[in-house]
XYZ file of C-alpha atoms in Angstrom:
751
model
C 0.000 0.000 0.000
C 1.364 3.488 -0.855
C 1.984 5.885 1.969
C 0.106 9.144 2.423
C 3.261 11.080 1.533
C 3.633 9.179 -1.786
C -0.007 9.852 -2.746
C 0.341 13.533 -1.851
C 3.452 13.737 -4.013
C 1.605 12.243 -6.962
C -1.277 14.676 -6.424
C 1.212 17.545 -6.368
C 2.570 16.345 -9.730
C -0.910 16.590 -11.225
C -1.368 20.073 -9.808
C 1.984 21.093 -11.245
C 0.840 20.165 -14.743
C -1.498 23.168 -14.748
C -5.241 23.769 -14.535
C -7.571 21.049 -15.787
C -9.940 21.968 -18.619
C -13.514 20.800 -19.221
C -14.115 18.328 -22.092
C -13.780 19.699 -25.647
C -17.556 19.666 -26.237
C -18.075 21.765 -23.095
C -15.418 24.249 -24.220
C -17.303 24.785 -27.450
C -20.654 25.026 -25.676
C -19.395 27.695 -23.300
C -17.940 29.823 -26.093
C -21.135 29.615 -28.142
C -23.233 30.388 -25.058
C -21.190 33.575 -24.659
C -22.015 34.472 -28.269
C -18.384 34.516 -29.369
C -16.614 33.008 -32.355
C -13.356 31.093 -32.391
C -11.817 34.128 -34.066
C -12.787 36.271 -31.052
C -11.049 33.866 -28.669
C -7.995 33.652 -30.933
C -7.646 37.446 -31.024
C -7.976 37.702 -27.239
C -5.354 35.011 -26.619
C -3.111 36.164 -29.493
C -3.178 32.886 -31.382
C -4.730 31.460 -34.538
C -8.347 30.500 -35.072
C -7.181 27.036 -36.154
C -5.502 26.616 -32.765
C -8.711 27.423 -30.885
C -10.581 24.952 -33.096
C -8.018 22.297 -32.137
C -8.690 22.948 -28.453
C -12.455 22.595 -28.989
C -12.163 19.355 -30.948
C -9.674 17.759 -28.552
C -6.926 17.403 -31.148
C -4.564 19.711 -29.282
C -4.243 21.221 -25.802
C -3.318 24.813 -24.920
C 0.113 25.357 -23.446
C 1.406 27.989 -21.020
C 1.008 30.929 -20.959
C -2.271 30.587 -22.873
C -3.423 27.601 -20.802
C -4.127 29.644 -17.663
C -5.821 32.439 -19.637
C -8.005 29.967 -21.514
C -8.944 28.231 -18.260
C -9.858 31.633 -16.794
C -12.178 32.285 -19.739
C -13.865 28.894 -19.443
C -14.340 29.260 -15.674
C -15.950 32.666 -16.160
C -18.305 31.382 -18.843
C -19.161 28.309 -16.783
C -20.281 30.566 -13.930
C -22.447 32.597 -16.301
C -23.756 29.738 -18.437
C -24.110 26.526 -16.399
C -24.840 23.335 -18.317
C -28.609 22.674 -18.681
C -29.920 19.832 -16.535
C -33.604 19.851 -17.408
C -34.816 16.683 -19.106
C -37.203 16.789 -22.029
C -39.989 14.305 -22.325
C -39.315 11.497 -24.775
C -41.587 11.524 -27.858
C -44.157 8.786 -28.153
C -43.287 5.814 -30.312
C -39.539 6.295 -29.897
C -37.023 3.560 -29.389
C -33.329 4.201 -29.383
C -29.804 2.974 -29.102
C -27.867 6.083 -28.124
C -24.287 5.930 -26.846
C -23.980 7.388 -23.344
C -20.882 9.383 -24.236
C -22.952 11.823 -26.280
C -25.602 12.668 -23.682
C -25.418 15.590 -21.296
C -26.310 13.422 -18.275
C -25.908 9.675 -17.832
C -28.473 7.695 -19.814
C -30.710 5.213 -18.020
C -29.482 1.649 -17.901
C -30.658 -0.292 -20.976
C -33.102 -3.129 -20.597
C -31.696 -4.941 -23.601
C -28.270 -5.138 -25.201
C -27.602 -2.154 -27.465
C -26.790 -2.301 -31.142
C -23.578 -0.887 -32.591
C -23.773 2.871 -32.452
C -21.978 6.097 -33.186
C -22.377 9.706 -32.199
C -25.390 11.746 -33.108
C -25.486 14.793 -35.363
C -24.277 17.170 -32.714
C -21.250 14.996 -32.027
C -20.456 14.832 -35.721
C -20.901 18.571 -36.047
C -18.565 19.291 -33.166
C -15.604 17.849 -35.103
C -15.475 20.991 -37.206
C -17.441 24.046 -36.170
C -19.296 26.114 -38.729
C -17.243 28.373 -40.978
C -13.974 27.743 -39.141
C -11.002 25.703 -40.314
C -10.040 22.601 -38.381
C -7.062 22.887 -36.124
C -3.876 20.872 -36.298
C -4.361 17.165 -36.173
C -2.804 14.823 -33.681
C 0.381 13.094 -34.835
C -1.125 9.612 -34.790
C -3.855 10.463 -37.287
C -4.785 6.944 -38.218
C -5.565 6.017 -34.637
C -8.062 8.842 -34.037
C -11.600 7.522 -33.507
C -14.017 8.175 -36.342
C -17.072 10.402 -35.881
C -19.393 7.426 -35.951
C -18.635 3.750 -35.649
C -19.539 1.596 -38.598
C -22.349 -0.803 -37.808
C -20.944 -4.159 -36.865
C -23.716 -5.964 -38.660
C -25.126 -5.468 -42.144
C -28.492 -6.818 -41.122
C -31.447 -4.652 -42.134
C -33.001 -5.220 -38.716
C -31.486 -3.988 -35.438
C -30.465 -6.642 -32.980
C -32.364 -4.887 -30.196
C -34.058 -1.633 -29.238
C -34.446 0.224 -25.971
C -36.136 3.282 -24.589
C -34.603 6.592 -25.614
C -32.937 8.754 -22.974
C -35.131 11.668 -22.028
C -32.287 14.163 -22.307
C -30.604 15.673 -25.341
C -26.953 16.758 -25.680
C -26.025 20.081 -24.142
C -26.627 22.952 -26.538
C -28.731 20.833 -28.911
C -31.969 22.210 -30.349
C -34.718 20.051 -28.775
C -36.798 20.431 -31.942
C -34.186 18.372 -33.795
C -33.104 16.056 -30.996
C -33.036 13.007 -33.288
C -30.876 14.503 -36.007
C -31.417 15.887 -39.491
C -32.742 12.789 -41.226
C -33.931 9.204 -40.986
C -33.821 6.179 -43.271
C -37.254 4.522 -43.215
C -37.285 0.734 -43.630
C -39.486 -2.282 -42.822
C -38.054 -5.124 -40.726
C -38.748 -8.859 -41.061
C -41.721 -8.590 -38.695
C -43.360 -5.907 -40.803
C -42.569 -3.084 -38.340
C -41.681 0.257 -39.941
C -38.476 1.668 -38.459
C -36.728 5.007 -38.889
C -32.923 4.738 -38.627
C -31.470 8.039 -37.471
C -27.853 9.126 -37.052
C -25.917 7.808 -34.092
C -27.663 4.426 -34.042
C -31.026 5.851 -32.973
C -34.004 3.755 -34.177
C -37.577 5.064 -34.054
C -40.756 2.986 -34.310
C -42.933 4.512 -37.022
C -46.698 4.143 -36.438
C -47.734 5.741 -39.771
C -49.759 3.543 -42.125
C -49.788 5.861 -45.151
C -47.543 8.507 -46.642
C -49.681 11.468 -45.447
C -49.610 10.145 -41.873
C -45.854 9.524 -42.209
C -45.395 13.200 -43.071
C -47.590 14.201 -40.110
C -45.643 11.943 -37.750
C -42.332 13.346 -38.990
C -43.351 16.912 -38.239
C -45.115 16.250 -34.929
C -43.191 13.460 -33.222
C -39.972 12.460 -34.991
C -37.956 15.524 -33.875
C -35.992 15.591 -37.121
C -34.402 18.610 -38.751
C -31.329 20.794 -38.583
C -30.737 24.274 -37.099
C -30.259 27.171 -39.488
C -26.759 27.905 -40.748
C -27.013 31.702 -40.509
C -28.869 34.278 -38.442
C -31.581 35.323 -40.917
C -31.863 31.816 -42.375
C -34.307 29.052 -41.535
C -33.873 25.537 -40.150
C -33.497 22.662 -42.598
C -36.584 20.570 -43.214
C -36.489 16.944 -42.048
C -35.361 14.419 -44.638
C -36.833 10.923 -44.934
C -34.958 8.361 -47.024
C -37.309 5.592 -48.179
C -35.860 2.132 -48.826
C -37.425 -0.240 -51.343
C -39.354 -1.967 -48.554
C -40.654 1.411 -47.351
C -41.743 2.331 -50.876
C -43.764 -0.873 -51.084
C -45.303 -0.262 -47.644
C -46.470 3.239 -48.583
C -47.735 2.412 -52.065
C -44.857 3.821 -54.116
C -43.163 1.983 -56.984
C -39.803 0.453 -56.112
C -38.366 1.719 -59.391
C -39.489 4.231 -62.003
C -40.529 3.168 -65.477
C -38.571 4.497 -68.457
C -41.278 7.107 -69.066
C -41.327 8.173 -65.415
C -37.541 8.320 -65.292
C -37.512 10.568 -68.362
C -40.155 12.830 -66.808
C -38.383 12.733 -63.450
C -41.573 11.977 -61.502
C -44.521 9.643 -61.111
C -47.817 10.645 -62.807
C -49.990 13.225 -61.068
C -52.831 10.725 -60.970
C -50.891 8.223 -58.852
C -52.832 7.001 -55.824
C -50.213 8.268 -53.341
C -50.412 11.788 -54.782
C -54.202 11.623 -54.440
C -53.784 10.617 -50.793
C -51.544 13.626 -50.195
C -53.984 15.955 -51.942
C -56.907 14.747 -49.827
C -54.831 15.418 -46.704
C -54.120 19.006 -47.913
C -50.468 18.348 -48.656
C -48.854 19.931 -51.722
C -45.914 19.097 -53.972
C -43.502 21.522 -55.615
C -43.651 22.143 -59.363
C -41.186 19.310 -59.928
C -43.810 16.846 -58.697
C -43.172 13.549 -56.922
C -39.702 12.525 -58.023
C -36.539 11.104 -56.449
C -36.258 14.214 -54.244
C -39.877 15.095 -53.487
C -40.840 18.021 -51.256
C -44.182 17.709 -49.454
C -45.487 20.840 -47.740
C -48.324 23.013 -46.571
C -48.130 26.805 -47.027
C -46.259 28.354 -44.108
C -48.212 30.332 -41.534
C -45.910 32.942 -40.071
C -42.858 31.171 -38.723
C -44.647 27.796 -38.675
C -43.137 25.939 -41.607
C -44.505 22.491 -42.507
C -42.332 20.721 -45.039
C -40.749 17.278 -45.346
C -38.366 16.123 -48.039
C -38.192 12.582 -49.348
C -35.165 10.874 -50.863
C -35.776 7.639 -52.752
C -32.456 5.910 -53.572
C -34.075 3.211 -55.755
C -35.268 6.034 -58.028
C -31.620 7.084 -58.520
C -31.787 9.918 -56.010
C -28.192 9.152 -54.975
C -26.212 9.402 -58.208
C -23.505 6.723 -58.234
C -21.016 9.202 -59.754
C -21.095 11.177 -56.519
C -22.544 8.848 -53.874
C -20.895 5.603 -54.985
C -22.616 2.543 -53.536
C -24.570 4.505 -50.914
C -27.941 3.425 -52.330
C -27.034 -0.226 -51.641
C -26.056 0.322 -48.000
C -28.153 -1.099 -45.140
C -30.371 1.545 -43.489
C -28.134 2.193 -40.468
C -25.027 2.688 -42.605
C -26.890 4.885 -45.095
C -28.136 7.014 -42.199
C -24.550 7.360 -41.035
C -23.245 8.462 -44.453
C -26.015 10.988 -45.038
C -25.863 12.107 -41.404
C -22.143 12.930 -41.541
C -22.710 14.822 -44.791
C -25.683 16.688 -43.299
C -23.826 17.677 -40.127
C -20.755 18.906 -41.975
C -22.309 20.359 -45.135
C -26.108 20.561 -44.788
C -29.128 18.292 -45.046
C -29.218 17.200 -48.719
C -31.818 19.121 -50.709
C -31.447 17.117 -53.909
C -28.420 16.189 -55.983
C -25.008 17.311 -54.772
C -25.238 20.158 -57.310
C -28.576 21.331 -55.926
C -27.254 21.060 -52.368
C -24.160 23.080 -53.287
C -26.372 25.888 -54.580
C -28.750 25.650 -51.616
C -25.772 25.932 -49.260
C -24.916 29.315 -50.781
C -28.461 30.505 -50.113
C -28.578 29.011 -46.611
C -25.405 30.887 -45.638
C -26.582 34.125 -47.299
C -30.395 34.141 -47.157
C -31.833 36.583 -49.708
C -34.002 38.379 -47.147
C -34.833 38.419 -43.456
C -37.882 38.503 -41.244
C -39.324 41.698 -39.751
C -42.375 42.189 -37.563
C -45.203 44.145 -39.126
C -45.842 47.222 -36.996
C -49.607 47.092 -37.572
C -50.389 43.387 -37.240
C -47.395 42.211 -35.224
C -46.974 39.282 -37.649
C -43.582 38.330 -39.029
C -43.085 38.978 -42.736
C -40.222 39.176 -45.228
C -38.315 42.439 -45.305
C -38.545 44.508 -48.467
C -34.791 44.931 -48.783
C -32.273 42.119 -49.149
C -29.906 40.732 -46.573
C -26.507 42.506 -46.771
C -23.989 40.359 -48.633
C -26.643 38.204 -50.334
C -27.790 38.031 -53.952
C -31.282 39.170 -52.990
C -34.606 37.520 -53.795
C -34.970 38.800 -57.368
C -32.892 37.570 -60.326
C -30.741 40.010 -62.298
C -29.841 39.877 -65.976
C -26.310 38.934 -66.886
C -24.207 40.923 -69.344
C -24.678 39.950 -73.022
C -21.107 38.604 -73.178
C -21.810 36.396 -70.131
C -25.006 34.911 -71.566
C -24.750 31.327 -72.857
C -25.994 30.507 -76.337
C -29.781 30.519 -76.559
C -30.260 33.118 -73.816
C -33.134 35.611 -74.344
C -30.592 38.472 -74.482
C -29.267 36.925 -77.714
C -32.591 36.294 -79.444
C -31.899 38.978 -82.081
C -28.688 37.335 -83.298
C -28.814 35.499 -86.649
C -29.945 31.898 -86.232
C -26.645 30.194 -87.017
C -24.356 32.929 -85.717
C -21.321 31.620 -83.797
C -19.971 34.068 -81.253
C -16.225 34.457 -81.042
C -13.975 35.507 -78.131
C -14.779 39.181 -78.760
C -18.492 38.484 -78.221
C -18.566 35.768 -75.572
C -16.923 35.311 -72.184
C -15.291 31.890 -72.282
C -13.724 31.168 -68.903
C -13.313 27.399 -68.567
C -10.898 24.953 -66.977
C -7.729 23.809 -68.735
C -7.637 21.084 -71.386
C -4.120 21.418 -72.809
C -1.312 19.084 -73.832
C 1.825 19.154 -75.958
C 4.273 16.664 -77.474
C 7.158 15.608 -75.255
C 10.625 16.963 -75.933
C 13.573 14.654 -76.668
C 14.943 15.274 -73.172
C 11.601 14.361 -71.574
C 11.458 11.140 -73.595
C 14.689 10.020 -71.952
C 13.023 10.111 -68.543
C 11.231 7.018 -67.280
C 7.919 8.150 -65.833
C 4.994 10.512 -66.178
C 3.733 11.678 -62.790
C 0.381 13.382 -62.309
C -0.421 15.712 -59.434
C -3.931 16.919 -58.656
C -5.000 20.095 -56.828
C -7.267 19.352 -53.871
C -10.663 21.069 -54.014
C -9.252 23.350 -56.707
C -12.475 25.197 -57.496
C -13.275 25.639 -53.815
C -9.823 27.171 -53.344
C -10.554 29.431 -56.311
C -13.682 30.684 -54.544
C -11.864 31.474 -51.293
C -11.609 35.225 -50.762
C -12.892 35.967 -54.271
C -14.803 39.240 -54.667
C -17.842 38.673 -56.894
C -20.726 40.826 -58.054
C -23.859 40.890 -55.922
C -26.042 42.972 -58.229
C -26.650 43.830 -61.867
C -23.765 44.766 -64.203
C -22.993 48.278 -65.438
C -21.659 48.851 -68.961
C -18.529 51.041 -69.174
C -16.646 52.244 -72.276
C -12.827 52.531 -72.248
C -12.543 51.783 -68.524
C -9.376 51.851 -66.461
C -8.824 48.291 -65.262
C -9.374 47.784 -61.544
C -8.279 44.346 -60.252
C -10.597 44.777 -57.232
C -13.712 45.331 -59.352
C -15.506 42.121 -60.422
C -16.788 42.023 -63.962
C -16.118 41.051 -67.570
C -13.555 42.991 -69.608
C -13.021 43.191 -73.378
C -9.254 43.518 -73.705
C -6.435 42.437 -76.009
C -3.924 40.240 -74.150
C -2.115 38.906 -77.225
C 0.941 41.004 -76.335
C 1.601 39.078 -73.121
C 4.789 37.097 -73.765
C 5.368 34.114 -71.483
C 9.029 33.928 -72.451
C 9.680 36.747 -70.006
C 7.387 37.161 -67.021
C 7.443 38.797 -63.635
C 7.653 36.213 -60.831
C 8.120 38.540 -57.869
C 8.700 42.137 -56.923
C 11.224 43.479 -59.428
C 12.102 39.888 -60.337
C 11.712 38.543 -63.898
C 12.172 35.050 -65.314
C 13.027 33.830 -68.813
C 10.959 30.795 -69.806
C 10.369 28.616 -72.862
C 6.905 29.843 -73.833
C 6.456 26.981 -76.324
C 6.324 24.528 -73.415
C 3.722 26.469 -71.427
C -0.034 26.838 -71.855
C -1.365 30.349 -72.172
C -3.168 31.389 -68.990
C -5.819 33.209 -70.995
C -7.523 30.374 -72.894
C -8.772 26.938 -71.756
C -6.966 25.217 -74.624
C -3.729 27.004 -73.729
C -3.537 28.834 -77.069
C -2.159 32.356 -77.171
C -4.969 34.890 -77.822
C -4.895 36.616 -81.204
C -6.932 39.740 -80.430
C -9.490 41.312 -78.117
C -11.514 38.861 -76.038
C -13.747 38.908 -72.984
C -12.141 37.895 -69.696
C -13.175 37.823 -66.041
C -11.341 40.106 -63.621
C -8.885 37.471 -62.252
C -7.606 36.696 -65.766
C -6.906 40.342 -66.625
C -5.370 40.923 -63.200
C -2.925 38.069 -63.873
C -1.714 39.750 -67.073
C -0.888 42.796 -64.968
C 0.795 40.573 -62.378
C 3.018 39.085 -65.109
C 4.296 42.611 -65.804
C 2.216 43.764 -68.769
C -0.067 46.754 -69.269
C -3.707 46.273 -70.220
C -6.137 48.680 -71.898
C -9.738 47.401 -71.810
C -11.989 48.481 -74.672
C -15.195 48.096 -72.683
C -16.444 46.235 -69.628
C -19.486 45.085 -67.676
C -18.618 45.698 -64.044
C -20.487 45.205 -60.772
C -20.077 48.011 -58.287
C -22.133 46.142 -55.703
C -19.856 43.283 -54.731
C -18.532 41.210 -51.864
C -16.938 37.917 -50.823
C -20.179 35.994 -51.238
C -18.557 32.556 -51.412
C -16.334 32.773 -48.340
C -18.750 31.072 -45.934
C -19.579 28.487 -48.592
C -15.903 27.707 -49.068
C -15.255 27.528 -45.330
C -18.122 25.119 -44.755
C -17.090 22.763 -47.563
C -13.385 22.990 -46.732
C -14.064 22.108 -43.109
C -16.283 19.195 -44.155
C -13.600 17.877 -46.498
C -10.709 18.252 -44.031
C -12.637 16.783 -41.105
C -13.677 13.726 -43.109
C -10.190 13.203 -44.527
C -8.792 13.477 -40.983
C -11.236 10.762 -39.919
C -9.766 8.651 -42.725
C -6.251 9.181 -41.369
C -5.124 12.033 -43.633
C -4.319 15.096 -41.533
C -3.547 18.628 -42.599
C -0.139 18.802 -40.908
C 1.552 15.673 -42.236
C 5.052 15.771 -43.688
C 5.150 15.211 -47.490
C 6.240 11.556 -47.347
C 3.789 10.795 -44.539
C 1.025 12.530 -46.494
C 1.639 10.390 -49.584
C 1.638 7.261 -47.409
C -1.593 8.313 -45.677
C -3.297 8.965 -49.028
C -2.391 5.504 -50.266
C -5.555 3.445 -49.879
C -7.344 5.929 -47.626
C -10.732 5.002 -49.105
C -10.409 1.428 -47.915
C -10.093 2.479 -44.264
C -13.773 3.392 -44.147
C -15.587 3.096 -47.509
C -18.674 4.845 -46.142
C -16.753 7.942 -45.053
C -14.978 7.867 -48.422
C -18.434 8.310 -49.969
C -18.825 11.511 -47.952
C -15.518 12.810 -49.347
C -16.709 12.216 -52.914
C -20.048 13.868 -52.172
C -18.383 16.952 -50.681
C -16.144 17.377 -53.728
C -19.150 16.910 -56.038
C -21.013 19.551 -54.027
C -18.290 22.069 -54.878
C -18.231 21.433 -58.619
C -21.963 20.869 -58.940
C -22.857 23.986 -56.975
C -20.657 26.148 -59.177
C -22.067 24.491 -62.301
C -25.601 25.322 -61.174
C -24.697 29.018 -61.310
C -24.989 28.699 -65.099
C -27.554 25.919 -65.385
C -28.721 25.331 -68.958
C -32.216 24.368 -70.167
C -33.319 20.849 -69.237
C -35.857 19.941 -71.881
C -39.407 21.077 -71.071
C -39.966 22.136 -74.671
C -37.432 24.944 -74.521
C -36.430 26.792 -77.694
C -33.453 29.115 -78.235
C -34.282 32.699 -77.338
C -36.861 31.714 -74.734
C -36.247 31.884 -70.965
C -35.816 28.642 -69.045
C -36.643 27.818 -65.446
C -33.205 28.410 -63.921
C -33.200 32.053 -65.085
C -35.838 32.865 -62.461
C -33.358 32.125 -59.635
C -31.280 34.868 -58.004
C -28.493 32.270 -57.933
C -28.370 31.974 -61.721
C -25.127 33.909 -61.995
C -22.803 32.858 -64.838
C -20.489 35.745 -63.953
C -19.741 34.225 -60.536
C -19.060 30.832 -62.082
C -16.744 32.428 -64.662
C -14.838 34.328 -61.970
C -14.259 31.177 -59.894
C -13.059 29.169 -62.912
C -10.864 32.052 -64.035
C -9.223 32.331 -60.636
C -8.767 28.550 -60.381
C -7.044 28.404 -63.766
C -4.852 31.389 -62.935
C -3.886 29.893 -59.553
C -2.721 26.739 -61.355
C -0.803 28.641 -64.030
C 0.941 30.742 -61.387
C 2.256 27.553 -59.738
C 3.318 26.125 -63.116
C 5.289 29.286 -63.926
C 6.902 29.366 -60.493
C 7.893 25.711 -60.811
C 9.308 26.224 -64.308
C 11.317 29.309 -63.336
C 12.904 27.471 -60.409
C 13.422 23.957 -61.814
C 13.301 24.296 -65.596
C 10.588 21.623 -65.695
C 7.455 22.142 -67.792
C 4.129 20.281 -67.772
C 3.346 17.670 -70.411
C -0.429 18.033 -69.997
C -2.955 19.920 -67.899
C -6.578 18.916 -67.452
C -8.718 21.038 -65.143
C -6.858 20.616 -61.821
C -4.432 17.822 -62.840
C -0.884 18.471 -64.110
C 1.470 15.856 -65.583
C 5.279 16.102 -65.497
C 8.020 13.809 -66.793
C 10.331 12.532 -64.056
C 12.850 9.798 -63.319
C 10.914 8.575 -60.285
C 7.352 7.496 -59.634
C 6.580 9.921 -56.806
C 5.785 13.649 -56.849
C 8.749 14.026 -54.485
C 10.974 13.033 -57.415
C 10.348 16.370 -59.164
C 8.745 18.752 -56.643
C 11.463 20.896 -55.033
C 11.637 20.645 -51.252
C 14.433 22.148 -49.150
C 14.670 21.187 -45.487
C 11.121 19.876 -45.720
C 9.792 23.174 -47.088
C 8.303 23.501 -50.594
C 9.087 26.139 -53.207
C 7.269 29.338 -52.135
C 4.379 29.935 -54.508
C 4.843 26.552 -56.163
C 3.246 23.152 -55.709
C 3.002 21.832 -52.171
C 1.908 18.358 -51.101
C -0.922 18.324 -48.580
C -4.637 17.806 -48.108
C -5.700 21.442 -47.732
C -7.617 22.978 -50.672
C -5.113 24.390 -53.160
C -2.372 21.924 -52.214
C -1.687 18.860 -54.345
C -1.809 15.098 -54.047
C -0.470 12.275 -56.187
C -2.912 11.542 -59.001
C -1.097 8.668 -60.704
C 2.097 7.501 -62.413
C 2.616 5.825 -65.792
C 5.659 5.025 -67.913
C 6.848 7.502 -70.554
C 6.659 4.613 -73.026
C 2.976 4.205 -72.128
C 2.330 7.844 -73.024
C 4.170 7.664 -76.324
C 2.488 4.369 -77.251
C -0.985 5.750 -76.526
C -0.393 8.870 -78.590
C 1.029 6.835 -81.464
C -1.795 4.288 -81.324
C -4.441 6.976 -81.663
C -2.349 9.177 -83.948
C -2.747 12.053 -81.521
C 0.630 13.689 -80.668
C -1.101 16.105 -78.277
C -3.472 13.640 -76.643
C -4.156 14.889 -73.112
C -2.488 12.236 -70.980
C -3.729 13.899 -67.786
C -7.143 12.407 -68.526
C -5.762 8.852 -68.234
C -2.804 9.218 -65.850
C -4.674 7.851 -62.835
C -4.921 4.201 -63.893
C -3.631 4.188 -67.468
C -6.967 3.127 -68.975
C -7.541 5.044 -72.211
C -11.129 5.584 -73.360
C -13.110 8.132 -75.349
C -10.106 9.356 -77.316
C -10.844 12.362 -79.524
C -8.016 13.037 -81.994
C -9.864 15.823 -83.761
C -11.491 13.762 -86.511
């Protein structure tokens, strides 16, 4: 037995280590209760926002002298904002399997053995807080527990169920205590079950689809808090399995005619049931992503969204095999996505666009002075696009737009009439020296288009036409200017520093195909600004500029970046890994948790799809050129914003290519969107990327998982590249398209 003196000595050691802090979740709760952001805390403690985020997620711990100051803050907040202890009544018809570690007070002892579980939506959300970057990851990234444990069984029926705890996690909205969504299925006994995030399972008493909608709104406690102050909470999402479709009278799969129409017929019996119960459908009807609602009364919003995977609601290009997952695993995948991005509102493209609106709602609520009832304000929310669409500039309009209806029928607009900002698709023949090397190595920019949106100033209102303007790099717009005089053989690469390059081995930064412009053409602001950065004067002929502007996409970028980094960290790829460790961590990361890998793909698709939606084209419906189409009625139909993001993304890539060439003398063989291929003697990016003492070339390519940094895309032999080009008689075949696995398909050699 230890003596009293020995125990006191050990206790003194603990005291000497400094003040003890509350758990990470409590640290976050206290800060949010005080109404402060992580940035506020970082400024007060003279550190970085990422560091504060690391403290709140448990990845890192504060060190002296900040430890004592941080503890002082937490103690003060704890005195002002004690943890809630009141218990809410459990909803009727609820059964659950909730892990005790994610409840604010100990859960009652279960009466039956629990099923495999994981944390609920609040626990998943706490990994990365809204609009803030994740902090540094722990060194042993691969050993960090995932946000939700994968179900140990693939059975469609839970092994057991037990009564739900009456409490909800501290700081959680009791209206959405059971998470943002549920996967509705039917077990072997014919009981309808709703699988929620975190292993929660609800008994569903509804016998028809109208009563299912009623139950969801009144008892299920599903939904998600709003993402911004003037916004609104997300509607609950129900995912119906094939068994659930059969139970509620819906077809398991759509016919060819229904698939083409994107909906079931209006005379379907289920739609008649909804109509008799005073439920309505949106103009898109009852399709894979159906919205069922009643007109809102004041702040009382009644709306439920359905997702039907067997109707191809979860596109395999973006969601992989998610539609084939058992209900509990599907709830986990969609739940992680919902907590880190938002509750899906449709395809990843639709959700990407909806996220922009959710973070910058077009208007806000005000109370009518006469009636006292809440109504929409007449003016728009500052920093938003507003609630009314604006016309684009004629040069920004895609072919067939109503602004172009007076053009001759078969007129083809050239660069001087049409803004053509697109991603790279460029390649060149290899030089003799490059043919002597052994390998072609592809590197890919992480979340390239998201990085292009970060900090970008875009127009918020209608464009203004200006003749002979003076170029302003801070003014978003479209500029008609001649950049053919920009010579890449001599460019500015720093303050008063010029570099001589071989322009024949470089793509032009001003055209997607990498061809040097031959005269005046329309460009977005980032493209023209880059010409100035390279050391050349510009003289615009005319422009369409937007004096009302702002960094509209910043919150959108932050949210998607955080979702991507948090999920990759869960897969063992951290943001602070050394280059060699990063490459090792990326090798086979998808196999560590295939379901979380689906979330990564969906997040990346949300970025590209959301930006694509900014210039959505007609989708059938009897449209003819010169007539308006449905997307034009949206305030978020903004081709100028899409063009600016693509322009900046392409320029960011070209800047790195130029920096790399000026320092190493190495030039790319091919560039496709965000992938660049170089010839090298080794198979790894480290065989040609310059690193000195572990640090990359400033302004060049850097290995890492953060948006804008690069990863290894793939490696093939130089002989493979030459053989492919010779086989298809295409000396400039873009090898970046096939570098990942070497499989060559859909070759277009210009014939």
